[in-house]
Coordinates of C-alpha atoms in Angstrom, one line a residue:
Chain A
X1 CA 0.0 0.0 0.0
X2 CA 2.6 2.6 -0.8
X3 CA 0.0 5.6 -0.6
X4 CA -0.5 4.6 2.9
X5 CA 3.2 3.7 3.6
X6 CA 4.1 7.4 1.4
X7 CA 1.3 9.4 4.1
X8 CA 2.9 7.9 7.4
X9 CA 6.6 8.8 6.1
X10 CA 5.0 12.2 5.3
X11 CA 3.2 12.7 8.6
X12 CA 6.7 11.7 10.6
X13 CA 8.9 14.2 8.4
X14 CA 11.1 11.4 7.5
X15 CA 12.9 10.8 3.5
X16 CA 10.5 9.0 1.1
X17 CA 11.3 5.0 1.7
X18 CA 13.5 4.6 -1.2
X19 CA 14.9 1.5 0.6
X20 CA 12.9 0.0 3.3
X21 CA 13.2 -0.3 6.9
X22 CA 13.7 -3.0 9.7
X23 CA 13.5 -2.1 13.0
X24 CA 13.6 -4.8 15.9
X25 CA 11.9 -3.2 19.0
X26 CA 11.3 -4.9 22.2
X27 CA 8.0 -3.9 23.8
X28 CA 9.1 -4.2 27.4
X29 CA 7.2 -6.8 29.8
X30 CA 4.0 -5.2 28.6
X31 CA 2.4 -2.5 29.9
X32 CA 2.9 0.6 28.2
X33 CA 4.3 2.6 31.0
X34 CA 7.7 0.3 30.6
X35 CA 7.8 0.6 26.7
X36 CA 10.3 3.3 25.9
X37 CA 9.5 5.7 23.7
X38 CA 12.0 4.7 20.9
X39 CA 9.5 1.4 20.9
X40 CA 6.7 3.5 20.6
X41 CA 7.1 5.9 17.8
X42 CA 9.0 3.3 15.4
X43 CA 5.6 1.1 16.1
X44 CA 3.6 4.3 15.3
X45 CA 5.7 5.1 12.2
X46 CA 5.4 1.1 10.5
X47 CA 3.8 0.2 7.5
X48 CA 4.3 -3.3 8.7
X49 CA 4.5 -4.9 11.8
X50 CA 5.6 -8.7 12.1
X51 CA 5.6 -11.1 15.1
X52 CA 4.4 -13.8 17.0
X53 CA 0.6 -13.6 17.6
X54 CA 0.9 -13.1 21.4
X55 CA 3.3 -10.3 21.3
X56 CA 1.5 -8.4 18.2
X57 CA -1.6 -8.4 21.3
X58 CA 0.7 -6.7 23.7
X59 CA 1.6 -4.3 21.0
X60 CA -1.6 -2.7 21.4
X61 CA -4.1 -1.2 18.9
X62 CA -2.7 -0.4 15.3
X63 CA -4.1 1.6 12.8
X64 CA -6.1 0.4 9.7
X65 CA -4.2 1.2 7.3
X66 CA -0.8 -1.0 8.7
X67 CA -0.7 -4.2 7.9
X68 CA 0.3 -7.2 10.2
X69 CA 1.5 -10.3 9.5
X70 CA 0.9 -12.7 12.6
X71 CA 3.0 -15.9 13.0
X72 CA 2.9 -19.0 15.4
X73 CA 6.1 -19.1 17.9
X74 CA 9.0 -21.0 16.9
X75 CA 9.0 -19.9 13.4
X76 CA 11.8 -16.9 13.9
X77 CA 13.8 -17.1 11.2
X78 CA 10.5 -17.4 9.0
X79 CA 9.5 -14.5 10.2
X80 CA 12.8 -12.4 10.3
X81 CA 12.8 -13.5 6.4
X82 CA 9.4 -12.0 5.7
X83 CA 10.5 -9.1 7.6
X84 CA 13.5 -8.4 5.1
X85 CA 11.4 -9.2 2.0
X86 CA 8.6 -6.3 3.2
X87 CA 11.6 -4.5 3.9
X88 CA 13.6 -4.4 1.0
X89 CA 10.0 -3.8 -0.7
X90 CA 9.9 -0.5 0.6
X91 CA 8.1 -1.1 3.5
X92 CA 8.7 0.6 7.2
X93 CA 8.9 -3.0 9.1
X94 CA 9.4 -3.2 12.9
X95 CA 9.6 -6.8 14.2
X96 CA 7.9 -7.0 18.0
X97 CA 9.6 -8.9 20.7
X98 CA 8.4 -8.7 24.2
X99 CA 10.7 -7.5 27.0
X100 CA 14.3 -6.8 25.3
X101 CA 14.8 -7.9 21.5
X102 CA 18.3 -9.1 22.3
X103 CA 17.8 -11.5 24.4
X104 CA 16.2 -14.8 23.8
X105 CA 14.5 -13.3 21.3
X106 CA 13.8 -11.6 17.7
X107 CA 17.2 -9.7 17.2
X108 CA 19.2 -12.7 16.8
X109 CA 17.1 -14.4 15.1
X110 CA 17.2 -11.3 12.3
X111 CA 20.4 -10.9 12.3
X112 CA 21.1 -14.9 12.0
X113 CA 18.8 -14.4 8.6
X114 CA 20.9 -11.4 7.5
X115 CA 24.0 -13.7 7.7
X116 CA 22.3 -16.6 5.8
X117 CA 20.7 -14.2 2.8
X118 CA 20.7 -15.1 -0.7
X119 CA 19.2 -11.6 -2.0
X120 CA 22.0 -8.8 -1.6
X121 CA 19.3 -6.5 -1.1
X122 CA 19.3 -7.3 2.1
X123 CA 22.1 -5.7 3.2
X124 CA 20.9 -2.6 2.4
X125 CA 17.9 -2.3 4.3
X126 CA 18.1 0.1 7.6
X127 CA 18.5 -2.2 10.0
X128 CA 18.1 -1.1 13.8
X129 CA 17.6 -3.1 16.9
X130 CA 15.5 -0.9 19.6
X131 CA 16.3 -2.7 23.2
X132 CA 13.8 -2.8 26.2
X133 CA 13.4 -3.9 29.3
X134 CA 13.6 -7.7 29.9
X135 CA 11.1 -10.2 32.0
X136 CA 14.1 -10.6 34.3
X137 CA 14.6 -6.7 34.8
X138 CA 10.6 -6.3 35.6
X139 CA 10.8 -9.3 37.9
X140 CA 14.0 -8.1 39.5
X141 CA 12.7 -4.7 40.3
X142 CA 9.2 -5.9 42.2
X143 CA 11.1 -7.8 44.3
X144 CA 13.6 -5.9 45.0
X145 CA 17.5 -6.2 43.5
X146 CA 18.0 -9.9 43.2
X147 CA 20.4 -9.1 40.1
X148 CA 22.3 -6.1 41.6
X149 CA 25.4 -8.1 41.9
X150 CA 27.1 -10.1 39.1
X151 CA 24.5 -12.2 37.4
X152 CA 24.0 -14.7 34.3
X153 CA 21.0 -14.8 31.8
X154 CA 20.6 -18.3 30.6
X155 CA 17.8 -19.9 28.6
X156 CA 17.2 -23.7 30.0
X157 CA 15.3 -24.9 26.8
X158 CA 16.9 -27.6 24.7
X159 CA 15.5 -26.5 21.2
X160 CA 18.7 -25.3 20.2
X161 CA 21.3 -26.8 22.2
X162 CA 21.9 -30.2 23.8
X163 CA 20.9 -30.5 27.7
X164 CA 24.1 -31.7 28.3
X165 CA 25.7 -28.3 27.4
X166 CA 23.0 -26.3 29.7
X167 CA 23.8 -29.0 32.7
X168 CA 27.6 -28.3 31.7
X169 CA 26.9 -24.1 31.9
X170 CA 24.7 -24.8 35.3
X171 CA 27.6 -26.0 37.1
X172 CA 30.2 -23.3 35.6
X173 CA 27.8 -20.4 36.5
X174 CA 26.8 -21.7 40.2
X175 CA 30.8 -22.9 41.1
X176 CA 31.1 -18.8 40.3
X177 CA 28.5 -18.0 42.5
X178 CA 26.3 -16.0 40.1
X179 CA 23.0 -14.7 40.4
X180 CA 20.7 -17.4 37.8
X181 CA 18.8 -15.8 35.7
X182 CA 16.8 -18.5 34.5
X183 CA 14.4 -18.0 30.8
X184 CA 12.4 -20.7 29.4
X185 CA 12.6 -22.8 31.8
X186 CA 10.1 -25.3 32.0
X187 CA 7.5 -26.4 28.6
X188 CA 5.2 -29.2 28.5
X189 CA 7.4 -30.6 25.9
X190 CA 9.8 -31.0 28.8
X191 CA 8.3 -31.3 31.8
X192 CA 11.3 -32.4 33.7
X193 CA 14.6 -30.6 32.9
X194 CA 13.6 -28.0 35.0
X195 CA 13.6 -30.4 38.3
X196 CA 16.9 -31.8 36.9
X197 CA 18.4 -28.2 36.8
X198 CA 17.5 -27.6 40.1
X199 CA 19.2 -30.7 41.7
X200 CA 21.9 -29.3 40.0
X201 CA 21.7 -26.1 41.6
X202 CA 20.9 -27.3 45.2
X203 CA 23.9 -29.2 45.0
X204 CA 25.8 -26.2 45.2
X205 CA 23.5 -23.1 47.4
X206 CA 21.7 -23.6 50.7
X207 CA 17.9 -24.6 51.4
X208 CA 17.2 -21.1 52.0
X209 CA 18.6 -19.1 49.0
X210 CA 16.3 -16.8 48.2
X211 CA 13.9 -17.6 44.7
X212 CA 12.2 -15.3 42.5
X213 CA 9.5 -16.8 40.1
X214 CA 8.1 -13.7 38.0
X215 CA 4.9 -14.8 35.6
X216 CA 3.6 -12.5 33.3
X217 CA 4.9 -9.6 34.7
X218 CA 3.7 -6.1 33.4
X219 CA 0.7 -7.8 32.5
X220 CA -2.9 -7.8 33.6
X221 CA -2.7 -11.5 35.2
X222 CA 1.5 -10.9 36.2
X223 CA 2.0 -13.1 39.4
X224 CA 5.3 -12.1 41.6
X225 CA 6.1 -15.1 43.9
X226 CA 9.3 -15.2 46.5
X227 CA 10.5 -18.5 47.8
X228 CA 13.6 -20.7 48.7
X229 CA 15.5 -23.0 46.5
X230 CA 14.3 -25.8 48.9
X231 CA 10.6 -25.0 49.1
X232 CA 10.5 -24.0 44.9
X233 CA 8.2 -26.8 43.2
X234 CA 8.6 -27.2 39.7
X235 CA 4.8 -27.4 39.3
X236 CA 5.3 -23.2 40.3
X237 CA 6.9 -22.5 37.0
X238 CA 5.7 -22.8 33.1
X239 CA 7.7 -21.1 29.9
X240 CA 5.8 -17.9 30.9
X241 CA 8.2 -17.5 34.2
X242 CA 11.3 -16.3 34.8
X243 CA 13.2 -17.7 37.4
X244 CA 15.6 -15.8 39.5
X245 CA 18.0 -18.1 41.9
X246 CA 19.8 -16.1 44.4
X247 CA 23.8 -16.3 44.9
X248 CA 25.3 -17.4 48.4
X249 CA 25.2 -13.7 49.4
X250 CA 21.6 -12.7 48.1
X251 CA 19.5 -11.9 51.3
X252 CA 15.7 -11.0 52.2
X253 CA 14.6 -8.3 54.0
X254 CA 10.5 -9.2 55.5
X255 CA 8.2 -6.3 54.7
X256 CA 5.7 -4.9 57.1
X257 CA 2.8 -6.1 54.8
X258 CA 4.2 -9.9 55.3
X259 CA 6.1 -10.0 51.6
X260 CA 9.7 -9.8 51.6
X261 CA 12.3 -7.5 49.4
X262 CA 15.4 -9.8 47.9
X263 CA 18.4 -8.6 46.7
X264 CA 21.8 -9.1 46.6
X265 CA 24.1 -6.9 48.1
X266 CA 27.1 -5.0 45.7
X267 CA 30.4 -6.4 47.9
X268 CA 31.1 -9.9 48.3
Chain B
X1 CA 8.3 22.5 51.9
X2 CA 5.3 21.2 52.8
X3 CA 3.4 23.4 50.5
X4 CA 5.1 22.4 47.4
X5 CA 4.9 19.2 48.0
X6 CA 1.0 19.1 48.8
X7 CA 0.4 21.5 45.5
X8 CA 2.3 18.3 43.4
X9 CA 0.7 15.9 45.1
X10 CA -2.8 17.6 44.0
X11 CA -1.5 18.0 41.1
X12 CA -1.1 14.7 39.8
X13 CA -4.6 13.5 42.0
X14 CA -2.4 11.8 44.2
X15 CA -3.4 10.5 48.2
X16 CA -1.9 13.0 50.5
X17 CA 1.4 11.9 51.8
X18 CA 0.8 10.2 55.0
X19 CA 3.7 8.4 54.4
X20 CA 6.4 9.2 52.3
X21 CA 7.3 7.0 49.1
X22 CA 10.7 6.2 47.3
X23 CA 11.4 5.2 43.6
X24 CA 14.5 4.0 43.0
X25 CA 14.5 4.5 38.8
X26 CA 16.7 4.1 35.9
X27 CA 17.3 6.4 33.6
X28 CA 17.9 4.4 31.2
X29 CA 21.3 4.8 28.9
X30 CA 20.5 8.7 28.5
X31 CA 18.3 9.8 25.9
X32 CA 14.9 10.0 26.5
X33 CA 13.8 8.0 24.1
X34 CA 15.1 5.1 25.9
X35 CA 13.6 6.2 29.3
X36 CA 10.3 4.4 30.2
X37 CA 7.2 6.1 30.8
X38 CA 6.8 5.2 34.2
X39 CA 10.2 6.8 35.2
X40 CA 9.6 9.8 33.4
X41 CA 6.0 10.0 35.8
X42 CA 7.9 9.5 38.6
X43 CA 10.1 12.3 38.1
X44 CA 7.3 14.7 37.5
X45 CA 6.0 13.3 40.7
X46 CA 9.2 14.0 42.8
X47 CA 9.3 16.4 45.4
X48 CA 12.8 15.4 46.2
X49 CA 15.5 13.6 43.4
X50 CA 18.4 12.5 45.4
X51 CA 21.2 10.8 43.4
X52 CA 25.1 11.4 41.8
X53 CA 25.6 14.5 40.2
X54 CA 26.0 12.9 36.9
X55 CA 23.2 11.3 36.2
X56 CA 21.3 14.2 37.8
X57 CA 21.9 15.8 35.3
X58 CA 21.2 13.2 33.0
X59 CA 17.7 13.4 34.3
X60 CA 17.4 16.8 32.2
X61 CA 15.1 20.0 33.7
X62 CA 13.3 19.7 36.8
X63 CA 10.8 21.9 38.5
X64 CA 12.1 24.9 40.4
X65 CA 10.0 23.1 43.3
X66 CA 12.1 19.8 43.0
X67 CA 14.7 19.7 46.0
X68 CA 17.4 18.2 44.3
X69 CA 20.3 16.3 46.2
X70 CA 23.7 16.2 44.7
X71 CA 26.1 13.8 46.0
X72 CA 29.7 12.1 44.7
X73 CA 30.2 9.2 43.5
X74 CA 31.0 6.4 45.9
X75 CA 28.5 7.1 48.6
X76 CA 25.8 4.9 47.7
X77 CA 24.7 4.1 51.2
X78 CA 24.8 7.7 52.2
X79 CA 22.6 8.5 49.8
X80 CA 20.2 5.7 50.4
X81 CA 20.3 6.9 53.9
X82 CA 19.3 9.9 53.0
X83 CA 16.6 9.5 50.9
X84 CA 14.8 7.1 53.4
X85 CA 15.0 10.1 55.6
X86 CA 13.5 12.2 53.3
X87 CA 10.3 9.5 52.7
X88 CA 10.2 9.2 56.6
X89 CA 9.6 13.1 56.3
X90 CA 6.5 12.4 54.3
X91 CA 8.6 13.8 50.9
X92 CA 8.3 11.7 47.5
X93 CA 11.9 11.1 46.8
X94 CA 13.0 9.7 43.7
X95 CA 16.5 7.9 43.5
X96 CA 18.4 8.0 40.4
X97 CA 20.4 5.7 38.9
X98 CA 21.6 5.5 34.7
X99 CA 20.3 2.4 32.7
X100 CA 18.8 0.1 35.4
X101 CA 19.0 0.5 39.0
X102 CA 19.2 -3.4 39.1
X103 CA 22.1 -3.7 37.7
X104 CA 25.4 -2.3 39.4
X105 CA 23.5 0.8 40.7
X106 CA 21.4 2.2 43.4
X107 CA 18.5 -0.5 43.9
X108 CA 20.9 -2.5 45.9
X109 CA 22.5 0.1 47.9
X110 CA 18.8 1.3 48.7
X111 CA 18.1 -1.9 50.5
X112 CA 21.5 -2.2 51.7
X113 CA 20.4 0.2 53.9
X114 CA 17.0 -1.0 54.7
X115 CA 18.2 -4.1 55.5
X116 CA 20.9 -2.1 58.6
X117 CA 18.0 0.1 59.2
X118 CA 17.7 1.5 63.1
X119 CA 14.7 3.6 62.2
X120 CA 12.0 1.1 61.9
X121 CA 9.9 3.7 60.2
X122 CA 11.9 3.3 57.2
X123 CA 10.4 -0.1 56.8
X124 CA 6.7 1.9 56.3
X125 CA 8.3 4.2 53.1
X126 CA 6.7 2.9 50.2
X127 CA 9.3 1.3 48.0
X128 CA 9.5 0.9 44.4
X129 CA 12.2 0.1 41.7
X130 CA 11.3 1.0 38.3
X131 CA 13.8 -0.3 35.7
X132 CA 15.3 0.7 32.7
X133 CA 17.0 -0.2 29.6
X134 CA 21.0 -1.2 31.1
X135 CA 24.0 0.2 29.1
X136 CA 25.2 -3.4 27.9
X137 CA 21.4 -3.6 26.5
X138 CA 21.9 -0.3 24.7
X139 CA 25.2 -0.9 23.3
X140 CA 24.4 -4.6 22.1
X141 CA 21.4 -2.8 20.4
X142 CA 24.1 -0.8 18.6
X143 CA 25.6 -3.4 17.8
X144 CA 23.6 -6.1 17.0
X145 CA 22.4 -9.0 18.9
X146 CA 25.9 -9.6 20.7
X147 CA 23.8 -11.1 24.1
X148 CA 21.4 -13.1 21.6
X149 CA 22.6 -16.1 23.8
X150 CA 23.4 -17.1 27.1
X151 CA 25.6 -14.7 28.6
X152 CA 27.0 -13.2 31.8
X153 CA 26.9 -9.3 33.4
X154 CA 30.0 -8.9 35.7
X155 CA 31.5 -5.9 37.2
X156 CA 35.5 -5.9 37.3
X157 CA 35.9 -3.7 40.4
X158 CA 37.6 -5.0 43.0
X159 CA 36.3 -2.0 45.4
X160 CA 33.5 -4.5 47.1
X161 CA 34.8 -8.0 45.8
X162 CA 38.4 -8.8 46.2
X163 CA 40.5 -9.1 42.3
X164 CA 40.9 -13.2 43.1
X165 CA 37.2 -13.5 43.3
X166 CA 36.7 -11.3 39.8
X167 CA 39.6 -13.3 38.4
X168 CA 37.8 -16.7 39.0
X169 CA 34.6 -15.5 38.0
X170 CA 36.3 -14.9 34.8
X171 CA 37.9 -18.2 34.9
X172 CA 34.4 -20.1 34.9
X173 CA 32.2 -18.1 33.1
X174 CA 35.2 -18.6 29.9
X175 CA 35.1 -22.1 30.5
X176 CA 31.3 -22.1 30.3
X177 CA 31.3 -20.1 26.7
X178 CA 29.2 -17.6 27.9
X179 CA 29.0 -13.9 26.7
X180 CA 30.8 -11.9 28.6
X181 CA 28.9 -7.8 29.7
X182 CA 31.5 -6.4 31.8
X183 CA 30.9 -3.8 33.3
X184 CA 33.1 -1.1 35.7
X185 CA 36.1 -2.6 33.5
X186 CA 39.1 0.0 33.9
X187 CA 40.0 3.1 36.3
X188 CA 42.6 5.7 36.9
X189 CA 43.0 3.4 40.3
X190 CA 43.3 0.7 38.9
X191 CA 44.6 1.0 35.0
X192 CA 45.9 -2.2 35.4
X193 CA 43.5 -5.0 36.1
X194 CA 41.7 -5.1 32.5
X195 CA 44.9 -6.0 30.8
X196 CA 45.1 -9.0 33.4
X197 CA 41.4 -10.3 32.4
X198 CA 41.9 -9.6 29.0
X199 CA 45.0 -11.9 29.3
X200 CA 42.3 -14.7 31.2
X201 CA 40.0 -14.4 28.6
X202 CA 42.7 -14.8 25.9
X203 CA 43.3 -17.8 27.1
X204 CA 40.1 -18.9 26.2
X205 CA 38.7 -17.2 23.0
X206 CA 40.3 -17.1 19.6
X207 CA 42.4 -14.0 18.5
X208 CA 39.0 -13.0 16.1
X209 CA 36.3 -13.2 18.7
X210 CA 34.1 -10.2 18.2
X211 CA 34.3 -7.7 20.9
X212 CA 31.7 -4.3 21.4
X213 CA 32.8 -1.5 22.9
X214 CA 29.9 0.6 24.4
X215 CA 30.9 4.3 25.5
X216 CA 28.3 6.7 27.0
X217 CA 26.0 5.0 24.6
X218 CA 22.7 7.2 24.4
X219 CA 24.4 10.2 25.0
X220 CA 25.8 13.5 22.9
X221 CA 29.3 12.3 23.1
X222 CA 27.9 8.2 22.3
X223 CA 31.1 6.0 20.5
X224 CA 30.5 2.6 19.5
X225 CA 33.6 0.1 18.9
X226 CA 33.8 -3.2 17.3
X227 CA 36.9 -4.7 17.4
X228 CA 38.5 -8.3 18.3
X229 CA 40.0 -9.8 21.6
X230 CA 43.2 -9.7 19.6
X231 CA 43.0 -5.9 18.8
X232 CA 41.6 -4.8 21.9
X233 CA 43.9 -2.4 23.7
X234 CA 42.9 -2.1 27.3
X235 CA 43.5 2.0 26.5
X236 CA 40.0 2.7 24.8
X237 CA 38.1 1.4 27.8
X238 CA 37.6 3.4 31.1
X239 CA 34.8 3.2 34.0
X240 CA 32.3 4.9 31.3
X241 CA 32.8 1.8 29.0
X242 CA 30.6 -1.2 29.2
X243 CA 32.3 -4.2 27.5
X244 CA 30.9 -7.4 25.7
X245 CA 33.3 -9.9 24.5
X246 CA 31.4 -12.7 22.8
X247 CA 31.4 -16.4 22.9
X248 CA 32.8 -18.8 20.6
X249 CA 29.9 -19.0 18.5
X250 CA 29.2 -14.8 18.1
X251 CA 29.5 -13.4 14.8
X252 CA 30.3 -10.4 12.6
X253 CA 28.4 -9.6 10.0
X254 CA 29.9 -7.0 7.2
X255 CA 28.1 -3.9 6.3
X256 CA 27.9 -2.4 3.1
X257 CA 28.5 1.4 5.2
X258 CA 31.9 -0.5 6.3
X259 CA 30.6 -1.1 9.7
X260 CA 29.8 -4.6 10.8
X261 CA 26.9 -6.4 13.2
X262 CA 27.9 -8.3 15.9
X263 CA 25.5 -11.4 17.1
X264 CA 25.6 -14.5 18.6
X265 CA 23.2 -17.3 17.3
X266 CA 20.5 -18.7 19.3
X267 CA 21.7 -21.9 18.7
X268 CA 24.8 -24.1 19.9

């Protein structure tokens, strides 16, 4: 629709879209009063907007006229593909990721495509990657500062690399006595990795290290739930959580309204 | 001011302060573009912004009604002291911190000092961390995708954790191929230490391992590097650096500008 696509360039001020756009924007944990602005305007200014179904939702409400091109999850590089072919059509495309693009999520994936392309075309598209704040950010801030001493971000799911490699990283990361921050972590394709993991990890941080499970947060139904590594039940925790595990230093501070703050102090 | 701070509580159809509140918010990397919505509220809300003179400033133009408290660097807990004192007073204090107070900034040091609290009326203040987009986020934005995988966010001053500690940190987290985001990496006390990690993490990655140099990113005077572990001279980085040194799988992708993108699959 390059009337459309020729009014929204106009109405921003920008050049006319002799080459297209690609702009990779992470929409923050959800509510809008986390979404940077960046995030906001480049979703404003799109002729296109591409991603999975759930995150397009969290996007918001989108004007007629742009068009969006809904996918199923684990279809990424699909859908960074399409993304470059709108692109280098003309089109203003941004890519929606929730939380922060670049990690565990769309960036790579668009970038991965880029490497791999056949059409030179491509390459010339402008390409920008917008960052955001990530589930484990959100989490971390309602309860507290769980990650304000040196932490790891890993993603638990075997889809693209072996368990034995994420057992082999579990026991690196919690012999250094990081902080776990712990994405995908539990599907009902694998039911069980998840209790695996944490044998793992109790083998090396007392019963009472401090756990944060954040589900859904900065949404309407977002759940915030502190425990200890030897009360956490597997059954708490689905692909939607993230899963903060404390270091040996991280502490909890009760809170006159019966919850608790966590957080782990700066010296060590 | 009592008066002041009723008028901007009405203002913004807020309860009377019965009790006082404190945010503890991140600024994100600078720009205001990349500051979230729900920071930029609480500012407007503050009757008090307490924080390091630098990113005071970074906060851009307050109200002529806004008490604003200056401090050096270095005296976190001071300043967290001194903003419960404020809340206890019934004032709305707001806390700042650049990119995300979670990470390596005030959040922590705010309940360090709950946590040794003798005033138990600091435990009524009404406490909230609102995050932010970090300065490794920011820069791997720039970049690319460079923390597209499992990675790690370590600081490399030895002020609050002694150098052996950093040193096998370092150690581990090679050994377990993760990204590396370090932050804190090199000061005029201690010029030193980098070149001794960088010689650590020699040992581990190849001479061509991508490597993002991310200075005051989001900012007027912003300067994005990529270079290699082999190139990398511990002279371009100091304490306003944040450094990302990728795994053995991260990438570079060539540019047609002449520039490159950094990533690191999703896959291993």
């Amino acid at each position: 629709m390059p009337a459309d696509a020729t009014e929204v360039a106009a109405d921003l001020g920008s050049a006319p879209m002799t080459h297209g756009s690609l702009a990779v924007v992470g929409l923050g944990p959800g509510d809008t009063s986390l979404r940077t602005p960046a995030v906001s305007a480049a979703l404003a200014a799109a002729t296109d907007v591409v991603g999975y179904d759930t995150y397009l939702k969290l996007a918001g409400p989108l004007r007629p006229e742009q068009r969006v091109h809904a996918s199923d999850n684990r279809v990424e590089l699909e859908r960074a593909r399409l993304a470059f072919a709108l692109a280098t059509d003309g089109a203003r495309v941004v890519v929606v990721s929730s939380g922060d693009p670049g990690v565990f999520a769309m960036a790579a994936a668009v970038l991965e495509a880029l490497d791999g392309a056949d059409d030179a075309r491509w390459r010339h598209v402008r390409l920008s990657i917008l960052p955001g704040v990530s589930a484990a950010q959100a989490a971390a801030g309602l309860a507290g500062a769980p990650l304000g001493h040196d932490f790891c971000t890993l993603s638990l799911s075997d889809n693209l690399k072996p368990w034995s490699e994420i057992a082999r990283r579990l026991e690196l990361v919690c012999t250094a006595d990081l902080v776990l921050a712990l994405y995908n972590p539990r599907s009902k394709a694998r039911p069980d990795q998840f209790g695996l993991a944490l044998d793992l990890i109790r083998r090396h941080r007392t019963a009472t290290t401090p756990v944060v499970l954040g589900r859904d947060i900065g949404r309407p139904d977002e759940l915030l739930t502190v425990t200890t590594l030897a009360e956490l039940d597997p059954a708490q925790v689905d692909m939607r959580t993230v899963v903060i595990v404390g270091s040996s230093r991280t502490k909890r501070i009760e809170r006159p309204d019966g919850g608790c703050w966590v957080y782990t102090p700066r010296w060590y």
